[in-house]
Amino acid sequence: MIRMYLIWILALLSGVYGTSLVYEAIVHQTWLGLVWGVPILFLGIWITGNMWASARQFYRKQKSLSNGN
């Protein structure tokens, strides 16, 4: 369980860091920030989305088992 929280926190930090790189690249008009920032941002979004979907799937499975279905 702790590993899952650690992965989730790292994914959120990845998203925040990617957002800051993209923001800095837009403000200072540098392409290198976009080259590094966009993939890092998408990595954070992808990992967080997968974890959200897995948690929702687990919740629905447990809910159906408790209802006797």
PDB file of N, CA, C and O in Angstrom:
ATOM      1  N   MET A   1       0.817  -1.195   0.000  1.00  0.00           N
ATOM      2  CA  MET A   1       0.000   0.000   0.000  1.00  0.00           C
ATOM      3  C   MET A   1       0.861   1.259   0.000  1.00  0.00           C
ATOM      4  O   MET A   1       0.543   2.217  -0.677  1.00  0.00           O
ATOM      5  N   ILE A   2       1.958   1.215   0.747  1.00  0.00           N
ATOM      6  CA  ILE A   2       2.831   2.387   0.805  1.00  0.00           C
ATOM      7  C   ILE A   2       3.482   2.622  -0.553  1.00  0.00           C
ATOM      8  O   ILE A   2       3.649   3.762  -0.977  1.00  0.00           O
ATOM      9  N   ARG A   3       3.839   1.538  -1.252  1.00  0.00           N
ATOM     10  CA  ARG A   3       4.429   1.684  -2.582  1.00  0.00           C
ATOM     11  C   ARG A   3       3.471   2.381  -3.534  1.00  0.00           C
ATOM     12  O   ARG A   3       3.879   3.179  -4.365  1.00  0.00           O
ATOM     13  N   MET A   4       2.177   2.083  -3.421  1.00  0.00           N
ATOM     14  CA  MET A   4       1.195   2.707  -4.294  1.00  0.00           C
ATOM     15  C   MET A   4       1.125   4.210  -4.029  1.00  0.00           C
ATOM     16  O   MET A   4       1.067   5.009  -4.972  1.00  0.00           O
ATOM     17  N   TYR A   5       1.139   4.597  -2.743  1.00  0.00           N
ATOM     18  CA  TYR A   5       1.137   6.020  -2.418  1.00  0.00           C
ATOM     19  C   TYR A   5       2.404   6.699  -2.923  1.00  0.00           C
ATOM     20  O   TYR A   5       2.356   7.818  -3.421  1.00  0.00           O
ATOM     21  N   LEU A   6       3.535   6.024  -2.803  1.00  0.00           N
ATOM     22  CA  LEU A   6       4.795   6.583  -3.268  1.00  0.00           C
ATOM     23  C   LEU A   6       4.767   6.793  -4.786  1.00  0.00           C
ATOM     24  O   LEU A   6       5.162   7.850  -5.282  1.00  0.00           O
ATOM     25  N   ILE A   7       4.264   5.814  -5.524  1.00  0.00           N
ATOM     26  CA  ILE A   7       4.157   5.938  -6.979  1.00  0.00           C
ATOM     27  C   ILE A   7       3.200   7.070  -7.335  1.00  0.00           C
ATOM     28  O   ILE A   7       3.468   7.866  -8.245  1.00  0.00           O
ATOM     29  N   TRP A   8       2.092   7.182  -6.613  1.00  0.00           N
ATOM     30  CA  TRP A   8       1.111   8.225  -6.895  1.00  0.00           C
ATOM     31  C   TRP A   8       1.691   9.613  -6.624  1.00  0.00           C
ATOM     32  O   TRP A   8       1.509  10.532  -7.417  1.00  0.00           O
ATOM     33  N   ILE A   9       2.404   9.757  -5.522  1.00  0.00           N
ATOM     34  CA  ILE A   9       3.029  11.042  -5.204  1.00  0.00           C
ATOM     35  C   ILE A   9       4.080  11.395  -6.247  1.00  0.00           C
ATOM     36  O   ILE A   9       4.169  12.544  -6.693  1.00  0.00           O
ATOM     37  N   LEU A  10       4.883  10.420  -6.671  1.00  0.00           N
ATOM     38  CA  LEU A  10       5.874  10.681  -7.708  1.00  0.00           C
ATOM     39  C   LEU A  10       5.209  11.057  -9.036  1.00  0.00           C
ATOM     40  O   LEU A  10       5.718  11.910  -9.765  1.00  0.00           O
ATOM     41  N   ALA A  11       4.077  10.440  -9.341  1.00  0.00           N
ATOM     42  CA  ALA A  11       3.352  10.793 -10.563  1.00  0.00           C
ATOM     43  C   ALA A  11       2.811  12.216 -10.479  1.00  0.00           C
ATOM     44  O   ALA A  11       2.892  12.982 -11.448  1.00  0.00           O
ATOM     45  N   LEU A  12       2.288  12.592  -9.319  1.00  0.00           N
ATOM     46  CA  LEU A  12       1.793  13.956  -9.152  1.00  0.00           C
ATOM     47  C   LEU A  12       2.930  14.967  -9.238  1.00  0.00           C
ATOM     48  O   LEU A  12       2.791  16.020  -9.860  1.00  0.00           O
ATOM     49  N   LEU A  13       4.065  14.646  -8.620  1.00  0.00           N
ATOM     50  CA  LEU A  13       5.223  15.537  -8.705  1.00  0.00           C
ATOM     51  C   LEU A  13       5.726  15.641 -10.143  1.00  0.00           C
ATOM     52  O   LEU A  13       6.156  16.717 -10.577  1.00  0.00           O
ATOM     53  N   SER A  14       5.658  14.540 -10.872  1.00  0.00           N
ATOM     54  CA  SER A  14       6.045  14.559 -12.278  1.00  0.00           C
ATOM     55  C   SER A  14       5.135  15.500 -13.065  1.00  0.00           C
ATOM     56  O   SER A  14       5.602  16.276 -13.906  1.00  0.00           O
ATOM     57  N   GLY A  15       3.856  15.440 -12.799  1.00  0.00           N
ATOM     58  CA  GLY A  15       2.911  16.334 -13.465  1.00  0.00           C
ATOM     59  C   GLY A  15       3.154  17.793 -13.126  1.00  0.00           C
ATOM     60  O   GLY A  15       3.120  18.667 -13.990  1.00  0.00           O
ATOM     61  N   VAL A  16       3.429  18.062 -11.859  1.00  0.00           N
ATOM     62  CA  VAL A  16       3.702  19.443 -11.438  1.00  0.00           C
ATOM     63  C   VAL A  16       4.998  19.946 -12.072  1.00  0.00           C
ATOM     64  O   VAL A  16       5.065  21.074 -12.567  1.00  0.00           O
ATOM     65  N   TYR A  17       6.027  19.119 -12.063  1.00  0.00           N
ATOM     66  CA  TYR A  17       7.305  19.510 -12.655  1.00  0.00           C
ATOM     67  C   TYR A  17       7.166  19.726 -14.164  1.00  0.00           C
ATOM     68  O   TYR A  17       7.682  20.696 -14.718  1.00  0.00           O
ATOM     69  N   GLY A  18       6.446  18.839 -14.834  1.00  0.00           N
ATOM     70  CA  GLY A  18       6.210  19.002 -16.273  1.00  0.00           C
ATOM     71  C   GLY A  18       5.429  20.266 -16.575  1.00  0.00           C
ATOM     72  O   GLY A  18       5.730  20.979 -17.540  1.00  0.00           O
ATOM     73  N   THR A  19       4.432  20.564 -15.739  1.00  0.00           N
ATOM     74  CA  THR A  19       3.665  21.794 -15.913  1.00  0.00           C
ATOM     75  C   THR A  19       4.557  23.014 -15.760  1.00  0.00           C
ATOM     76  O   THR A  19       4.451  23.972 -16.531  1.00  0.00           O
ATOM     77  N   SER A  20       5.446  22.981 -14.778  1.00  0.00           N
ATOM     78  CA  SER A  20       6.336  24.133 -14.571  1.00  0.00           C
ATOM     79  C   SER A  20       7.301  24.299 -15.747  1.00  0.00           C
ATOM     80  O   SER A  20       7.586  25.431 -16.154  1.00  0.00           O
ATOM     81  N   LEU A  21       7.791  23.195 -16.304  1.00  0.00           N
ATOM     82  CA  LEU A  21       8.673  23.293 -17.470  1.00  0.00           C
ATOM     83  C   LEU A  21       7.942  23.869 -18.680  1.00  0.00           C
ATOM     84  O   LEU A  21       8.480  24.712 -19.410  1.00  0.00           O
ATOM     85  N   VAL A  22       6.714  23.419 -18.895  1.00  0.00           N
ATOM     86  CA  VAL A  22       5.926  23.918 -20.025  1.00  0.00           C
ATOM     87  C   VAL A  22       5.608  25.398 -19.832  1.00  0.00           C
ATOM     88  O   VAL A  22       5.730  26.204 -20.766  1.00  0.00           O
ATOM     89  N   TYR A  23       5.226  25.779 -18.620  1.00  0.00           N
ATOM     90  CA  TYR A  23       4.921  27.177 -18.331  1.00  0.00           C
ATOM     91  C   TYR A  23       6.151  28.057 -18.568  1.00  0.00           C
ATOM     92  O   TYR A  23       6.060  29.113 -19.205  1.00  0.00           O
ATOM     93  N   GLU A  24       7.291  27.610 -18.076  1.00  0.00           N
ATOM     94  CA  GLU A  24       8.524  28.378 -18.251  1.00  0.00           C
ATOM     95  C   GLU A  24       8.896  28.495 -19.732  1.00  0.00           C
ATOM     96  O   GLU A  24       9.355  29.553 -20.193  1.00  0.00           O
ATOM     97  N   ALA A  25       8.694  27.412 -20.485  1.00  0.00           N
ATOM     98  CA  ALA A  25       9.000  27.443 -21.916  1.00  0.00           C
ATOM     99  C   ALA A  25       8.086  28.405 -22.666  1.00  0.00           C
ATOM    100  O   ALA A  25       8.527  29.093 -23.588  1.00  0.00           O
ATOM    101  N   ILE A  26       6.830  28.467 -22.263  1.00  0.00           N
ATOM    102  CA  ILE A  26       5.891  29.377 -22.920  1.00  0.00           C
ATOM    103  C   ILE A  26       6.231  30.823 -22.584  1.00  0.00           C
ATOM    104  O   ILE A  26       6.254  31.692 -23.457  1.00  0.00           O
ATOM    105  N   VAL A  27       6.516  31.090 -21.313  1.00  0.00           N
ATOM    106  CA  VAL A  27       6.806  32.458 -20.890  1.00  0.00           C
ATOM    107  C   VAL A  27       8.104  32.970 -21.503  1.00  0.00           C
ATOM    108  O   VAL A  27       8.181  34.086 -21.988  1.00  0.00           O
ATOM    109  N   HIS A  28       9.142  32.135 -21.488  1.00  0.00           N
ATOM    110  CA  HIS A  28      10.447  32.558 -21.993  1.00  0.00           C
ATOM    111  C   HIS A  28      10.664  32.208 -23.462  1.00  0.00           C
ATOM    112  O   HIS A  28      11.737  32.468 -24.006  1.00  0.00           O
ATOM    113  N   GLN A  29       9.664  31.614 -24.087  1.00  0.00           N
ATOM    114  CA  GLN A  29       9.685  31.252 -25.506  1.00  0.00           C
ATOM    115  C   GLN A  29      10.921  30.421 -25.877  1.00  0.00           C
ATOM    116  O   GLN A  29      11.675  30.753 -26.789  1.00  0.00           O
ATOM    117  N   THR A  30      11.097  29.332 -25.153  1.00  0.00           N
ATOM    118  CA  THR A  30      12.176  28.393 -25.461  1.00  0.00           C
ATOM    119  C   THR A  30      11.569  27.046 -25.832  1.00  0.00           C
ATOM    120  O   THR A  30      10.629  26.578 -25.196  1.00  0.00           O
ATOM    121  N   TRP A  31      12.114  26.431 -26.855  1.00  0.00           N
ATOM    122  CA  TRP A  31      11.593  25.146 -27.321  1.00  0.00           C
ATOM    123  C   TRP A  31      12.080  23.985 -26.459  1.00  0.00           C
ATOM    124  O   TRP A  31      11.394  22.981 -26.347  1.00  0.00           O
ATOM    125  N   LEU A  32      13.255  24.137 -25.879  1.00  0.00           N
ATOM    126  CA  LEU A  32      13.814  23.037 -25.096  1.00  0.00           C
ATOM    127  C   LEU A  32      12.937  22.694 -23.890  1.00  0.00           C
ATOM    128  O   LEU A  32      12.780  21.525 -23.544  1.00  0.00           O
ATOM    129  N   GLY A  33      12.345  23.687 -23.278  1.00  0.00           N
ATOM    130  CA  GLY A  33      11.437  23.433 -22.157  1.00  0.00           C
ATOM    131  C   GLY A  33      10.217  22.644 -22.578  1.00  0.00           C
ATOM    132  O   GLY A  33       9.730  21.790 -21.843  1.00  0.00           O
ATOM    133  N   LEU A  34       9.720  22.917 -23.773  1.00  0.00           N
ATOM    134  CA  LEU A  34       8.575  22.153 -24.279  1.00  0.00           C
ATOM    135  C   LEU A  34       8.964  20.725 -24.619  1.00  0.00           C
ATOM    136  O   LEU A  34       8.198  19.790 -24.391  1.00  0.00           O
ATOM    137  N   VAL A  35      10.175  20.575 -25.165  1.00  0.00           N
ATOM    138  CA  VAL A  35      10.641  19.235 -25.533  1.00  0.00           C
ATOM    139  C   VAL A  35      10.740  18.345 -24.306  1.00  0.00           C
ATOM    140  O   VAL A  35      10.396  17.163 -24.345  1.00  0.00           O
ATOM    141  N   TRP A  36      11.188  18.893 -23.188  1.00  0.00           N
ATOM    142  CA  TRP A  36      11.306  18.115 -21.955  1.00  0.00           C
ATOM    143  C   TRP A  36      10.023  18.148 -21.131  1.00  0.00           C
ATOM    144  O   TRP A  36       9.674  17.166 -20.475  1.00  0.00           O
ATOM    145  N   GLY A  37       9.317  19.270 -21.132  1.00  0.00           N
ATOM    146  CA  GLY A  37       8.168  19.439 -20.247  1.00  0.00           C
ATOM    147  C   GLY A  37       6.937  18.646 -20.631  1.00  0.00           C
ATOM    148  O   GLY A  37       6.272  18.060 -19.777  1.00  0.00           O
ATOM    149  N   VAL A  38       6.621  18.615 -21.917  1.00  0.00           N
ATOM    150  CA  VAL A  38       5.399  17.937 -22.361  1.00  0.00           C
ATOM    151  C   VAL A  38       5.444  16.433 -22.079  1.00  0.00           C
ATOM    152  O   VAL A  38       4.483  15.882 -21.523  1.00  0.00           O
ATOM    153  N   PRO A  39       6.525  15.715 -22.412  1.00  0.00           N
ATOM    154  CA  PRO A  39       6.548  14.281 -22.081  1.00  0.00           C
ATOM    155  C   PRO A  39       6.509  14.008 -20.569  1.00  0.00           C
ATOM    156  O   PRO A  39       5.850  13.053 -20.142  1.00  0.00           O
ATOM    157  N   ILE A  40       7.177  14.840 -19.780  1.00  0.00           N
ATOM    158  CA  ILE A  40       7.144  14.650 -18.328  1.00  0.00           C
ATOM    159  C   ILE A  40       5.737  14.883 -17.803  1.00  0.00           C
ATOM    160  O   ILE A  40       5.232  14.131 -16.961  1.00  0.00           O
ATOM    161  N   LEU A  41       5.068  15.911 -18.315  1.00  0.00           N
ATOM    162  CA  LEU A  41       3.684  16.188 -17.921  1.00  0.00           C
ATOM    163  C   LEU A  41       2.768  15.034 -18.305  1.00  0.00           C
ATOM    164  O   LEU A  41       1.955  14.568 -17.495  1.00  0.00           O
ATOM    165  N   PHE A  42       2.901  14.537 -19.537  1.00  0.00           N
ATOM    166  CA  PHE A  42       2.062  13.421 -19.976  1.00  0.00           C
ATOM    167  C   PHE A  42       2.343  12.143 -19.189  1.00  0.00           C
ATOM    168  O   PHE A  42       1.427  11.355 -18.958  1.00  0.00           O
ATOM    169  N   LEU A  43       3.586  11.936 -18.794  1.00  0.00           N
ATOM    170  CA  LEU A  43       3.908  10.771 -17.964  1.00  0.00           C
ATOM    171  C   LEU A  43       3.156  10.834 -16.636  1.00  0.00           C
ATOM    172  O   LEU A  43       2.555   9.843 -16.208  1.00  0.00           O
ATOM    173  N   GLY A  44       3.169  11.989 -15.999  1.00  0.00           N
ATOM    174  CA  GLY A  44       2.435  12.148 -14.744  1.00  0.00           C
ATOM    175  C   GLY A  44       0.943  11.945 -14.914  1.00  0.00           C
ATOM    176  O   GLY A  44       0.283  11.292 -14.098  1.00  0.00           O
ATOM    177  N   ILE A  45       0.386  12.492 -15.993  1.00  0.00           N
ATOM    178  CA  ILE A  45      -1.048  12.331 -16.253  1.00  0.00           C
ATOM    179  C   ILE A  45      -1.384  10.871 -16.533  1.00  0.00           C
ATOM    180  O   ILE A  45      -2.386  10.349 -16.041  1.00  0.00           O
ATOM    181  N   TRP A  46      -0.538  10.198 -17.311  1.00  0.00           N
ATOM    182  CA  TRP A  46      -0.785   8.802 -17.671  1.00  0.00           C
ATOM    183  C   TRP A  46      -0.763   7.896 -16.438  1.00  0.00           C
ATOM    184  O   TRP A  46      -1.660   7.070 -16.243  1.00  0.00           O
ATOM    185  N   ILE A  47       0.251   8.043 -15.595  1.00  0.00           N
ATOM    186  CA  ILE A  47       0.360   7.192 -14.403  1.00  0.00           C
ATOM    187  C   ILE A  47      -0.796   7.468 -13.448  1.00  0.00           C
ATOM    188  O   ILE A  47      -1.419   6.542 -12.924  1.00  0.00           O
ATOM    189  N   THR A  48      -1.109   8.738 -13.230  1.00  0.00           N
ATOM    190  CA  THR A  48      -2.215   9.082 -12.334  1.00  0.00           C
ATOM    191  C   THR A  48      -3.540   8.543 -12.879  1.00  0.00           C
ATOM    192  O   THR A  48      -4.359   8.014 -12.121  1.00  0.00           O
ATOM    193  N   GLY A  49      -3.757   8.657 -14.182  1.00  0.00           N
ATOM    194  CA  GLY A  49      -4.989   8.138 -14.785  1.00  0.00           C
ATOM    195  C   GLY A  49      -5.108   6.628 -14.667  1.00  0.00           C
ATOM    196  O   GLY A  49      -6.188   6.099 -14.392  1.00  0.00           O
ATOM    197  N   ASN A  50      -3.995   5.919 -14.859  1.00  0.00           N
ATOM    198  CA  ASN A  50      -4.023   4.461 -14.715  1.00  0.00           C
ATOM    199  C   ASN A  50      -4.314   4.053 -13.279  1.00  0.00           C
ATOM    200  O   ASN A  50      -5.049   3.088 -13.040  1.00  0.00           O
ATOM    201  N   MET A  51      -3.730   4.765 -12.341  1.00  0.00           N
ATOM    202  CA  MET A  51      -3.991   4.435 -10.930  1.00  0.00           C
ATOM    203  C   MET A  51      -5.439   4.736 -10.561  1.00  0.00           C
ATOM    204  O   MET A  51      -6.073   3.986  -9.823  1.00  0.00           O
ATOM    205  N   TRP A  52      -5.983   5.830 -11.077  1.00  0.00           N
ATOM    206  CA  TRP A  52      -7.382   6.182 -10.825  1.00  0.00           C
ATOM    207  C   TRP A  52      -8.308   5.101 -11.395  1.00  0.00           C
ATOM    208  O   TRP A  52      -9.256   4.675 -10.725  1.00  0.00           O
ATOM    209  N   ALA A  53      -8.031   4.647 -12.601  1.00  0.00           N
ATOM    210  CA  ALA A  53      -8.864   3.616 -13.225  1.00  0.00           C
ATOM    211  C   ALA A  53      -8.768   2.295 -12.465  1.00  0.00           C
ATOM    212  O   ALA A  53      -9.776   1.608 -12.277  1.00  0.00           O
ATOM    213  N   SER A  54      -7.586   1.939 -12.003  1.00  0.00           N
ATOM    214  CA  SER A  54      -7.417   0.703 -11.237  1.00  0.00           C
ATOM    215  C   SER A  54      -8.161   0.774  -9.911  1.00  0.00           C
ATOM    216  O   SER A  54      -8.799  -0.201  -9.496  1.00  0.00           O
ATOM    217  N   ALA A  55      -8.081   1.920  -9.254  1.00  0.00           N
ATOM    218  CA  ALA A  55      -8.795   2.084  -7.980  1.00  0.00           C
ATOM    219  C   ALA A  55     -10.302   2.020  -8.185  1.00  0.00           C
ATOM    220  O   ALA A  55     -11.022   1.409  -7.394  1.00  0.00           O
ATOM    221  N   ARG A  56     -10.781   2.626  -9.264  1.00  0.00           N
ATOM    222  CA  ARG A  56     -12.217   2.590  -9.546  1.00  0.00           C
ATOM    223  C   ARG A  56     -12.676   1.171  -9.869  1.00  0.00           C
ATOM    224  O   ARG A  56     -13.734   0.727  -9.414  1.00  0.00           O
ATOM    225  N   GLN A  57     -11.865   0.429 -10.625  1.00  0.00           N
ATOM    226  CA  GLN A  57     -12.194  -0.953 -10.953  1.00  0.00           C
ATOM    227  C   GLN A  57     -12.222  -1.808  -9.683  1.00  0.00           C
ATOM    228  O   GLN A  57     -13.125  -2.629  -9.499  1.00  0.00           O
ATOM    229  N   PHE A  58     -11.242  -1.629  -8.799  1.00  0.00           N
ATOM    230  CA  PHE A  58     -11.204  -2.368  -7.545  1.00  0.00           C
ATOM    231  C   PHE A  58     -12.418  -2.040  -6.682  1.00  0.00           C
ATOM    232  O   PHE A  58     -13.033  -2.932  -6.099  1.00  0.00           O
ATOM    233  N   TYR A  59     -12.793  -0.756  -6.619  1.00  0.00           N
ATOM    234  CA  TYR A  59     -13.952  -0.338  -5.826  1.00  0.00           C
ATOM    235  C   TYR A  59     -15.234  -0.981  -6.355  1.00  0.00           C
ATOM    236  O   TYR A  59     -16.039  -1.495  -5.579  1.00  0.00           O
ATOM    237  N   ARG A  60     -15.404  -0.975  -7.658  1.00  0.00           N
ATOM    238  CA  ARG A  60     -16.620  -1.571  -8.232  1.00  0.00           C
ATOM    239  C   ARG A  60     -16.667  -3.077  -8.011  1.00  0.00           C
ATOM    240  O   ARG A  60     -17.735  -3.634  -7.761  1.00  0.00           O
ATOM    241  N   LYS A  61     -15.512  -3.727  -8.085  1.00  0.00           N
ATOM    242  CA  LYS A  61     -15.465  -5.168  -7.851  1.00  0.00           C
ATOM    243  C   LYS A  61     -15.830  -5.481  -6.404  1.00  0.00           C
ATOM    244  O   LYS A  61     -16.616  -6.396  -6.133  1.00  0.00           O
ATOM    245  N   GLN A  62     -15.284  -4.715  -5.468  1.00  0.00           N
ATOM    246  CA  GLN A  62     -15.605  -4.936  -4.053  1.00  0.00           C
ATOM    247  C   GLN A  62     -17.074  -4.624  -3.760  1.00  0.00           C
ATOM    248  O   GLN A  62     -17.704  -5.304  -2.962  1.00  0.00           O
ATOM    249  N   LYS A  63     -17.592  -3.599  -4.414  1.00  0.00           N
ATOM    250  CA  LYS A  63     -18.990  -3.231  -4.212  1.00  0.00           C
ATOM    251  C   LYS A  63     -19.906  -4.340  -4.703  1.00  0.00           C
ATOM    252  O   LYS A  63     -20.903  -4.676  -4.058  1.00  0.00           O
ATOM    253  N   SER A  64     -19.596  -4.938  -5.858  1.00  0.00           N
ATOM    254  CA  SER A  64     -20.439  -6.007  -6.385  1.00  0.00           C
ATOM    255  C   SER A  64     -20.332  -7.269  -5.526  1.00  0.00           C
ATOM    256  O   SER A  64     -21.311  -8.001  -5.379  1.00  0.00           O
ATOM    257  N   LEU A  65     -19.154  -7.527  -4.955  1.00  0.00           N
ATOM    258  CA  LEU A  65     -19.005  -8.698  -4.071  1.00  0.00           C
ATOM    259  C   LEU A  65     -19.786  -8.511  -2.772  1.00  0.00           C
ATOM    260  O   LEU A  65     -20.347  -9.469  -2.254  1.00  0.00           O
ATOM    261  N   SER A  66     -19.830  -7.304  -2.261  1.00  0.00           N
ATOM    262  CA  SER A  66     -20.545  -7.060  -1.005  1.00  0.00           C
ATOM    263  C   SER A  66     -22.057  -7.102  -1.207  1.00  0.00           C
ATOM    264  O   SER A  66     -22.802  -7.380  -0.286  1.00  0.00           O
ATOM    265  N   ASN A  67     -22.515  -6.849  -2.433  1.00  0.00           N
ATOM    266  CA  ASN A  67     -23.949  -6.906  -2.742  1.00  0.00           C
ATOM    267  C   ASN A  67     -24.402  -8.315  -3.058  1.00  0.00           C
ATOM    268  O   ASN A  67     -25.579  -8.571  -3.228  1.00  0.00           O
ATOM    269  N   GLY A  68     -23.459  -9.242  -3.190  1.00  0.00           N
ATOM    270  CA  GLY A  68     -23.804 -10.633  -3.476  1.00  0.00           C
ATOM    271  C   GLY A  68     -24.027 -10.923  -4.946  1.00  0.00           C
ATOM    272  O   GLY A  68     -24.638 -11.923  -5.290  1.00  0.00           O
ATOM    273  N   ASN A  69     -23.544 -10.080  -5.813  1.00  0.00           N
ATOM    274  CA  ASN A  69     -23.722 -10.286  -7.253  1.00  0.00           C
ATOM    275  C   ASN A  69     -22.644 -11.170  -7.807  1.00  0.00           C
ATOM    276  O   ASN A  69     -21.567 -11.194  -7.635  1.00  0.00           O
TER     277      ASN A  69
END
